[in-house]
Amino acid sequence: MAATKASKEQKYDRQLRLWGDHGQESLESAHVCLINATATGTEILKNLVLPGIGAFTIVDGHTVSGEDVGNNLNLIFWVLMVDPLDFNRAQAATELLQELNSDVSGNFVEESPNKLLDNNPEFFNRFTIVIGVQLPESTCLRLDSVLWSASVPFLVCKSYGLIGYMRLVVQEHSVIESHPDNALEDLRLNQPFAELKNHIQSYDLDSMDKKDHSHTPWIIIVAKHLERWLSEHNLQPPKNYKEKEAFRQFIREGIRKKENGVPEDEENFEEAIKNVNTALNPTKIPSTVEDLFNSEECNDVTSQTPSFWVMLRAVKEFALNEGNGSLPVRGTIPDMIADSQKFINLQNVYREKAMQDAAAVSKHVECLLQSIGKYIANRRCRCLGKNSSFLRVVRCRSLAEEYSVDTVNKDEITSSMDNPDSEMVFYLMLRSVDRFYQQHSRYPGKAKVYTALSLINVRLCIHPLCYDDCRYGAAEPHTVAAFLGGSAAQEAIKIISHQFVPFNNTFIYNAMSQTSATLQL
Amino acid sequence: MVRFGSRMAVDGGHRDGGCDWDGRWNHVTKFLERPGPFTHPDFEPSTEALSGFRLIHVVDMDTIDLSNLNRQFLFRPKDVGRPKAEVAADFINSRIPGCKVVPHFKKIQDFDDSFYRQFHIIVCGLDSIIARRWMNGMLISLLSYEDGVLDPSSIIPLIDGGTEGFKGNARVVLPGMTACIDCTLELYPPQINFPMCTIASMPRLPEHCIEYARILQWPKDKPFGETSLDGDNPEHIQWVFERAQERAAQFNITGVTYRLTQGVVKRIIPAVASTNAVIAAACATEVFKIATSAYIPLNNYLVFNDVDGLYTYTFEAERKENCSACSQVPQDLQFPSSAKLQDVLEYLTENASLQMKSPAITTTLEGKNKTLYLQSVKSIEERTRPNLCKTLKELGLSDGQELAVADVTTPQTVLFKLNFTT
């Protein structure tokens, strides 16, 4: 029975508060491909099915084995009802995962990925993202080539003993809504726009009565004192610690005093003093955004240009024109001690300016689209304006580049190895193990550790962990599969929703020490 | 019957004397708990069960809600309304051979030390700091000391995990040995409560309007008779939503929505399956390490955040020398004899290391037990309220006097020693 809209909103309530209805819509339109329903694979998919992706397809040619049952959460639940060891893993996993959420449609293909690549490589083009788990190096490279050409993001995952590994391959992933954790406010106090200036002018602190004075928003207080400071300091704002301290003291002197000389309790002034540092932050375009403005895609807009770059170019045009060198005003202010009317009025000044700026950006988008003869359906320019400081583009190299002798990132590898605790050693281990498998069609036991390392032509002092690695014998313990399952699923959600920023490009988790590292290889 | 496949990277033959891994695991009983409607599905006995653990008790006072289903995967739509502990136990017991999960549809505080003493390891996915502190206090009270030396066999490790949106943490507490929950109280950010004057007369945000309806209008208008506001009742939320909208309109405030109203009234914390899976896995890994002694356990705090890429940070939280929960050092209270009891009460609630909620203070005067102030029982509160305005001297307290303080944050009373500064 299909869920009603209301019950879906209830079911997904806790996650809608993170990525909104539009984020949920993008999830529900997504079709994810999982290659290999191992413990790790099914854990990843479980964390995508629960939040309600549209559809998944499992590609797996393996049959269920006793070992699978030992580790694989979902197979256990299913196997007990039926005689085991007789089923295709893909089918078993699909049916079980389907049970977790009736909103999701599940499919499976009982075929090895290599066979599919031989007979029908375009098969993978239909997916929003392909997640490949416990795949040998050769298969990964074949998929890499096909998916790179088709511009389908590819997420490679491996659990090997107590080590987890993820590698994201995506040519270009743009993010408008990155939702940064600790964003600085956009107050424009160093260069107030006309409407803000007028609003500040409308206040006369000296002539206010006691109640109004102590309920004036701190933004106004800082602005007023800054005006005076600038006129007395050759238009130079406070820059170093000493000057900022003096500025704080200057504001403190603005606190009204009782008849006996004791200062009144004016919390709004205390807030102003506390916020001096952030208030004095110069308004400027972040370097991440400047880099985007300077890139070729932004400056060379054609009918082939993806929507994101057209919109980015519009923001750049805005900055060069109406913005006078600044991005669109964000339009939000933090809560602060003030009476309702003063706060709302001040908030509206920022809000209206943000809407104005967004409209200007929208006009630039129109012009650009006209000039290249294109149409973009969902432009959401207000969202663009609000997030203009936080725009990000993530580019993760292809596996071919990572593996090729000519383009391997030697610098990153050797500099990481300077640190004895670096997780880089596990990356090298995994590569050695892969190479060993390539040559011997099995995973290394203890004795083969030296052979494994020599295969990748890396000079290394034998790390004691080598022995551990070989003892694992490619085991896939459940807790590591679960950790990776959560991590990979969230990265997939980021790719699908274009919200929050994906990692770039290799993630290694060490369950022994409960540490992790992100490497760019 | 299905046998488990090969389990782990642990090679029994490597250790001197070898070990019987199966036997080792069989006698480990684990105790999982999860009171409260929380973001924590994942003390899913399933992860532990699949790692080979055999006897698991689950304590959870909550029933299943539709909004749990986006992440709590042991539950299905048909289970809505049933106790979480029971459904989780049924699910695991019927599918994993040899594993026994015993459910307790109760609060953790419903059990005493005789219950907790039976466990080898305790894993928590609690929804409040108060509950964590209570559990922490309970395990500390089980420690036994001989001649001032801690008996290691009385230590029950506590593995605690928590999540909020895309952030989470996992920690290992060895009571009496490592930092306990109270040692690191300052790590937890204080709860946001809006000042009453803002709510009552100077609203600026939609949240202020919602709190106005919830805190002031509901008790006054009693829209559903004497019933108190139930955040899970859509009719109640709808009422609050409408009143909040009216108030917002009065002050030209925008942004009051049904979703926001529910979020504020229920203090909802956003939650997804993925973060919970990561933290649960990290906790399960630690349980496994401790139970098998195969690897050094996490020492002792892991922080996780995947808003931007994936970030983990692992550090050793330090024990506090004078921790009110685990240091065994009598807590000092420095006050002038002219200070009022009210001052002491404020100190107990506002001090960052104590953060008590509604402390009850008793002492012994002239050989008799005397309650100086107690909030939780109305008649006693009224009777002892005048004491708040009296000075410590007036109350008959002397320098060096011991005060016993009880609070929801600890299962045992905390002893304080009064030191007069003047």
GROMACS .gro file of C-alpha atoms in nm, chain A residues 177-329:
model
  153
  177GLU     CA    1   2.367   2.412  -0.055
  178SER     CA    2   2.678   2.306   0.132
  179HIS     CA    3   2.531   2.394   0.477
  180PRO     CA    4   2.861   2.490   0.638
  181ASP     CA    5   2.885   2.434   1.011
  182ASN     CA    6   3.017   2.766   1.132
  183ALA     CA    7   2.951   3.025   0.870
  184LEU     CA    8   3.035   3.387   0.946
  185GLU     CA    9   2.742   3.626   0.937
  186ASP     CA   10   2.704   3.856   0.638
  187LEU     CA   11   2.643   4.189   0.808
  188ARG     CA   12   2.812   4.433   0.569
  189LEU     CA   13   2.907   4.667   0.851
  190ASN     CA   14   3.232   4.768   0.684
  191GLN     CA   15   3.046   4.870   0.370
  192PRO     CA   16   2.680   4.920   0.452
  193PHE     CA   17   2.451   4.921   0.149
  194ALA     CA   18   2.231   5.228   0.102
  195GLU     CA   19   1.921   5.090   0.273
  196LEU     CA   20   2.124   4.970   0.571
  197LYS     CA   21   2.294   5.308   0.595
  198ASN     CA   22   1.960   5.486   0.594
  199HIS     CA   23   1.826   5.252   0.857
  200ILE     CA   24   2.127   5.314   1.080
  201GLN     CA   25   2.083   5.689   1.030
  202SER     CA   26   1.726   5.665   1.155
  203TYR     CA   27   1.861   5.588   1.502
  204ASP     CA   28   1.977   5.857   1.740
  205LEU     CA   29   2.117   5.675   2.039
  206ASP     CA   30   2.164   5.986   2.248
  207SER     CA   31   1.805   6.101   2.229
  208MET     CA   32   1.647   5.761   2.300
  209ASP     CA   33   1.466   5.686   2.622
  210LYS     CA   34   1.605   5.425   2.858
  211LYS     CA   35   1.393   5.137   2.732
  212ASP     CA   36   1.466   5.197   2.365
  213HIS     CA   37   1.833   5.248   2.431
  214SER     CA   38   1.874   4.913   2.601
  215HIS     CA   39   1.666   4.733   2.338
  216THR     CA   40   1.848   4.855   2.033
  217PRO     CA   41   2.001   4.569   1.829
  218TRP     CA   42   2.377   4.534   1.875
  219ILE     CA   43   2.430   4.562   1.500
  220ILE     CA   44   2.304   4.921   1.517
  221ILE     CA   45   2.520   4.994   1.818
  222VAL     CA   46   2.834   4.868   1.649
  223ALA     CA   47   2.743   5.053   1.328
  224LYS     CA   48   2.691   5.382   1.509
  225HIS     CA   49   3.015   5.358   1.701
  226LEU     CA   50   3.199   5.251   1.390
  227GLU     CA   51   3.079   5.562   1.212
  228ARG     CA   52   3.225   5.781   1.485
  229TRP     CA   53   3.546   5.581   1.499
  230LEU     CA   54   3.597   5.611   1.121
  231SER     CA   55   3.553   5.987   1.128
  232GLU     CA   56   3.809   6.012   1.408
  233HIS     CA   57   4.060   5.766   1.259
  234ASN     CA   58   4.098   5.875   0.903
  235LEU     CA   59   3.835   5.633   0.779
  236GLN     CA   60   4.044   5.335   0.904
  237PRO     CA   61   3.848   5.068   1.090
  238PRO     CA   62   4.002   4.900   1.398
  239LYS     CA   63   4.248   4.643   1.266
  240ASN     CA   64   4.473   4.491   1.529
  241TYR     CA   65   4.401   4.366   1.879
  242LYS     CA   66   4.490   4.695   2.042
  243GLU     CA   67   4.258   4.895   1.821
  244LYS     CA   68   3.974   4.646   1.863
  245GLU     CA   69   4.014   4.661   2.239
  246ALA     CA   70   3.995   5.038   2.218
  247PHE     CA   71   3.685   5.008   2.003
  248ARG     CA   72   3.525   4.776   2.257
  249GLN     CA   73   3.601   5.024   2.530
  250PHE     CA   74   3.452   5.296   2.314
  251ILE     CA   75   3.129   5.102   2.289
  252ARG     CA   76   3.135   5.035   2.662
  253GLU     CA   77   3.146   5.407   2.722
  254GLY     CA   78   2.818   5.430   2.532
  255ILE     CA   79   2.639   5.243   2.808
  256ARG     CA   80   2.407   5.479   2.997
  257LYS     CA   81   2.492   5.551   3.356
  258LYS     CA   82   2.270   5.583   3.658
  259GLU     CA   83   2.272   5.900   3.864
  260ASN     CA   84   2.543   5.762   4.091
  261GLY     CA   85   2.770   5.689   3.795
  262VAL     CA   86   2.716   5.312   3.800
  263PRO     CA   87   2.653   5.179   3.447
  264GLU     CA   88   2.303   5.053   3.368
  265ASP     CA   89   2.248   4.688   3.287
  266GLU     CA   90   2.241   4.710   2.906
  267GLU     CA   91   2.275   4.359   2.773
  268ASN     CA   92   2.253   4.474   2.412
  269PHE     CA   93   2.571   4.676   2.460
  270GLU     CA   94   2.740   4.372   2.613
  271GLU     CA   95   2.638   4.176   2.303
  272ALA     CA   96   2.784   4.447   2.081
  273ILE     CA   97   3.115   4.432   2.266
  274LYS     CA   98   3.124   4.053   2.249
  275ASN     CA   99   3.058   4.057   1.873
  276VAL     CA  100   3.310   4.323   1.773
  277ASN     CA  101   3.546   4.073   1.615
  278THR     CA  102   3.292   3.917   1.384
  279ALA     CA  103   3.121   4.249   1.317
  280LEU     CA  104   3.445   4.395   1.187
  281ASN     CA  105   3.511   4.109   0.943
  282PRO     CA  106   3.567   4.268   0.605
  283THR     CA  107   3.311   4.174   0.344
  284LYS     CA  108   3.492   3.985   0.075
  285ILE     CA  109   3.443   3.709  -0.175
  286PRO     CA  110   3.584   3.384  -0.031
  287SER     CA  111   3.880   3.243  -0.219
  288THR     CA  112   3.690   2.923  -0.299
  289VAL     CA  113   3.434   3.133  -0.486
  290GLU     CA  114   3.700   3.352  -0.650
  291ASP     CA  115   3.861   3.036  -0.787
  292LEU     CA  116   3.528   2.931  -0.929
  293PHE     CA  117   3.484   3.275  -1.086
  294ASN     CA  118   3.825   3.241  -1.250
  295SER     CA  119   3.768   2.898  -1.396
  296GLU     CA  120   3.715   2.832  -1.760
  297GLU     CA  121   3.366   2.689  -1.726
  298CYS     CA  122   3.248   3.009  -1.566
  299ASN     CA  123   3.394   3.239  -1.822
  300ASP     CA  124   3.324   3.039  -2.132
  301VAL     CA  125   2.950   2.988  -2.122
  302THR     CA  126   2.801   2.803  -2.417
  303SER     CA  127   2.487   2.604  -2.484
  304GLN     CA  128   2.672   2.298  -2.351
  305THR     CA  129   2.751   2.460  -2.020
  306PRO     CA  130   2.586   2.285  -1.722
  307SER     CA  131   2.329   2.493  -1.529
  308PHE     CA  132   2.548   2.536  -1.225
  309TRP     CA  133   2.813   2.727  -1.422
  310VAL     CA  134   2.554   2.944  -1.591
  311MET     CA  135   2.422   3.038  -1.249
  312LEU     CA  136   2.771   3.089  -1.113
  313ARG     CA  137   2.850   3.318  -1.403
  314ALA     CA  138   2.538   3.515  -1.324
  315VAL     CA  139   2.660   3.558  -0.966
  316LYS     CA  140   2.994   3.676  -1.101
  317GLU     CA  141   2.822   3.927  -1.327
  318PHE     CA  142   2.627   4.048  -1.028
  319ALA     CA  143   2.947   4.087  -0.825
  320LEU     CA  144   3.106   4.289  -1.105
  321ASN     CA  145   2.805   4.514  -1.144
  322GLU     CA  146   2.527   4.566  -0.891
  323GLY     CA  147   2.732   4.401  -0.618
  324ASN     CA  148   3.022   4.646  -0.647
  325GLY     CA  149   3.272   4.370  -0.588
  326SER     CA  150   3.062   4.178  -0.335
  327LEU     CA  151   2.837   3.874  -0.350
  328PRO     CA  152   2.458   3.902  -0.308
  329VAL     CA  153   2.357   3.985   0.049
   0.00000   0.00000   0.00000
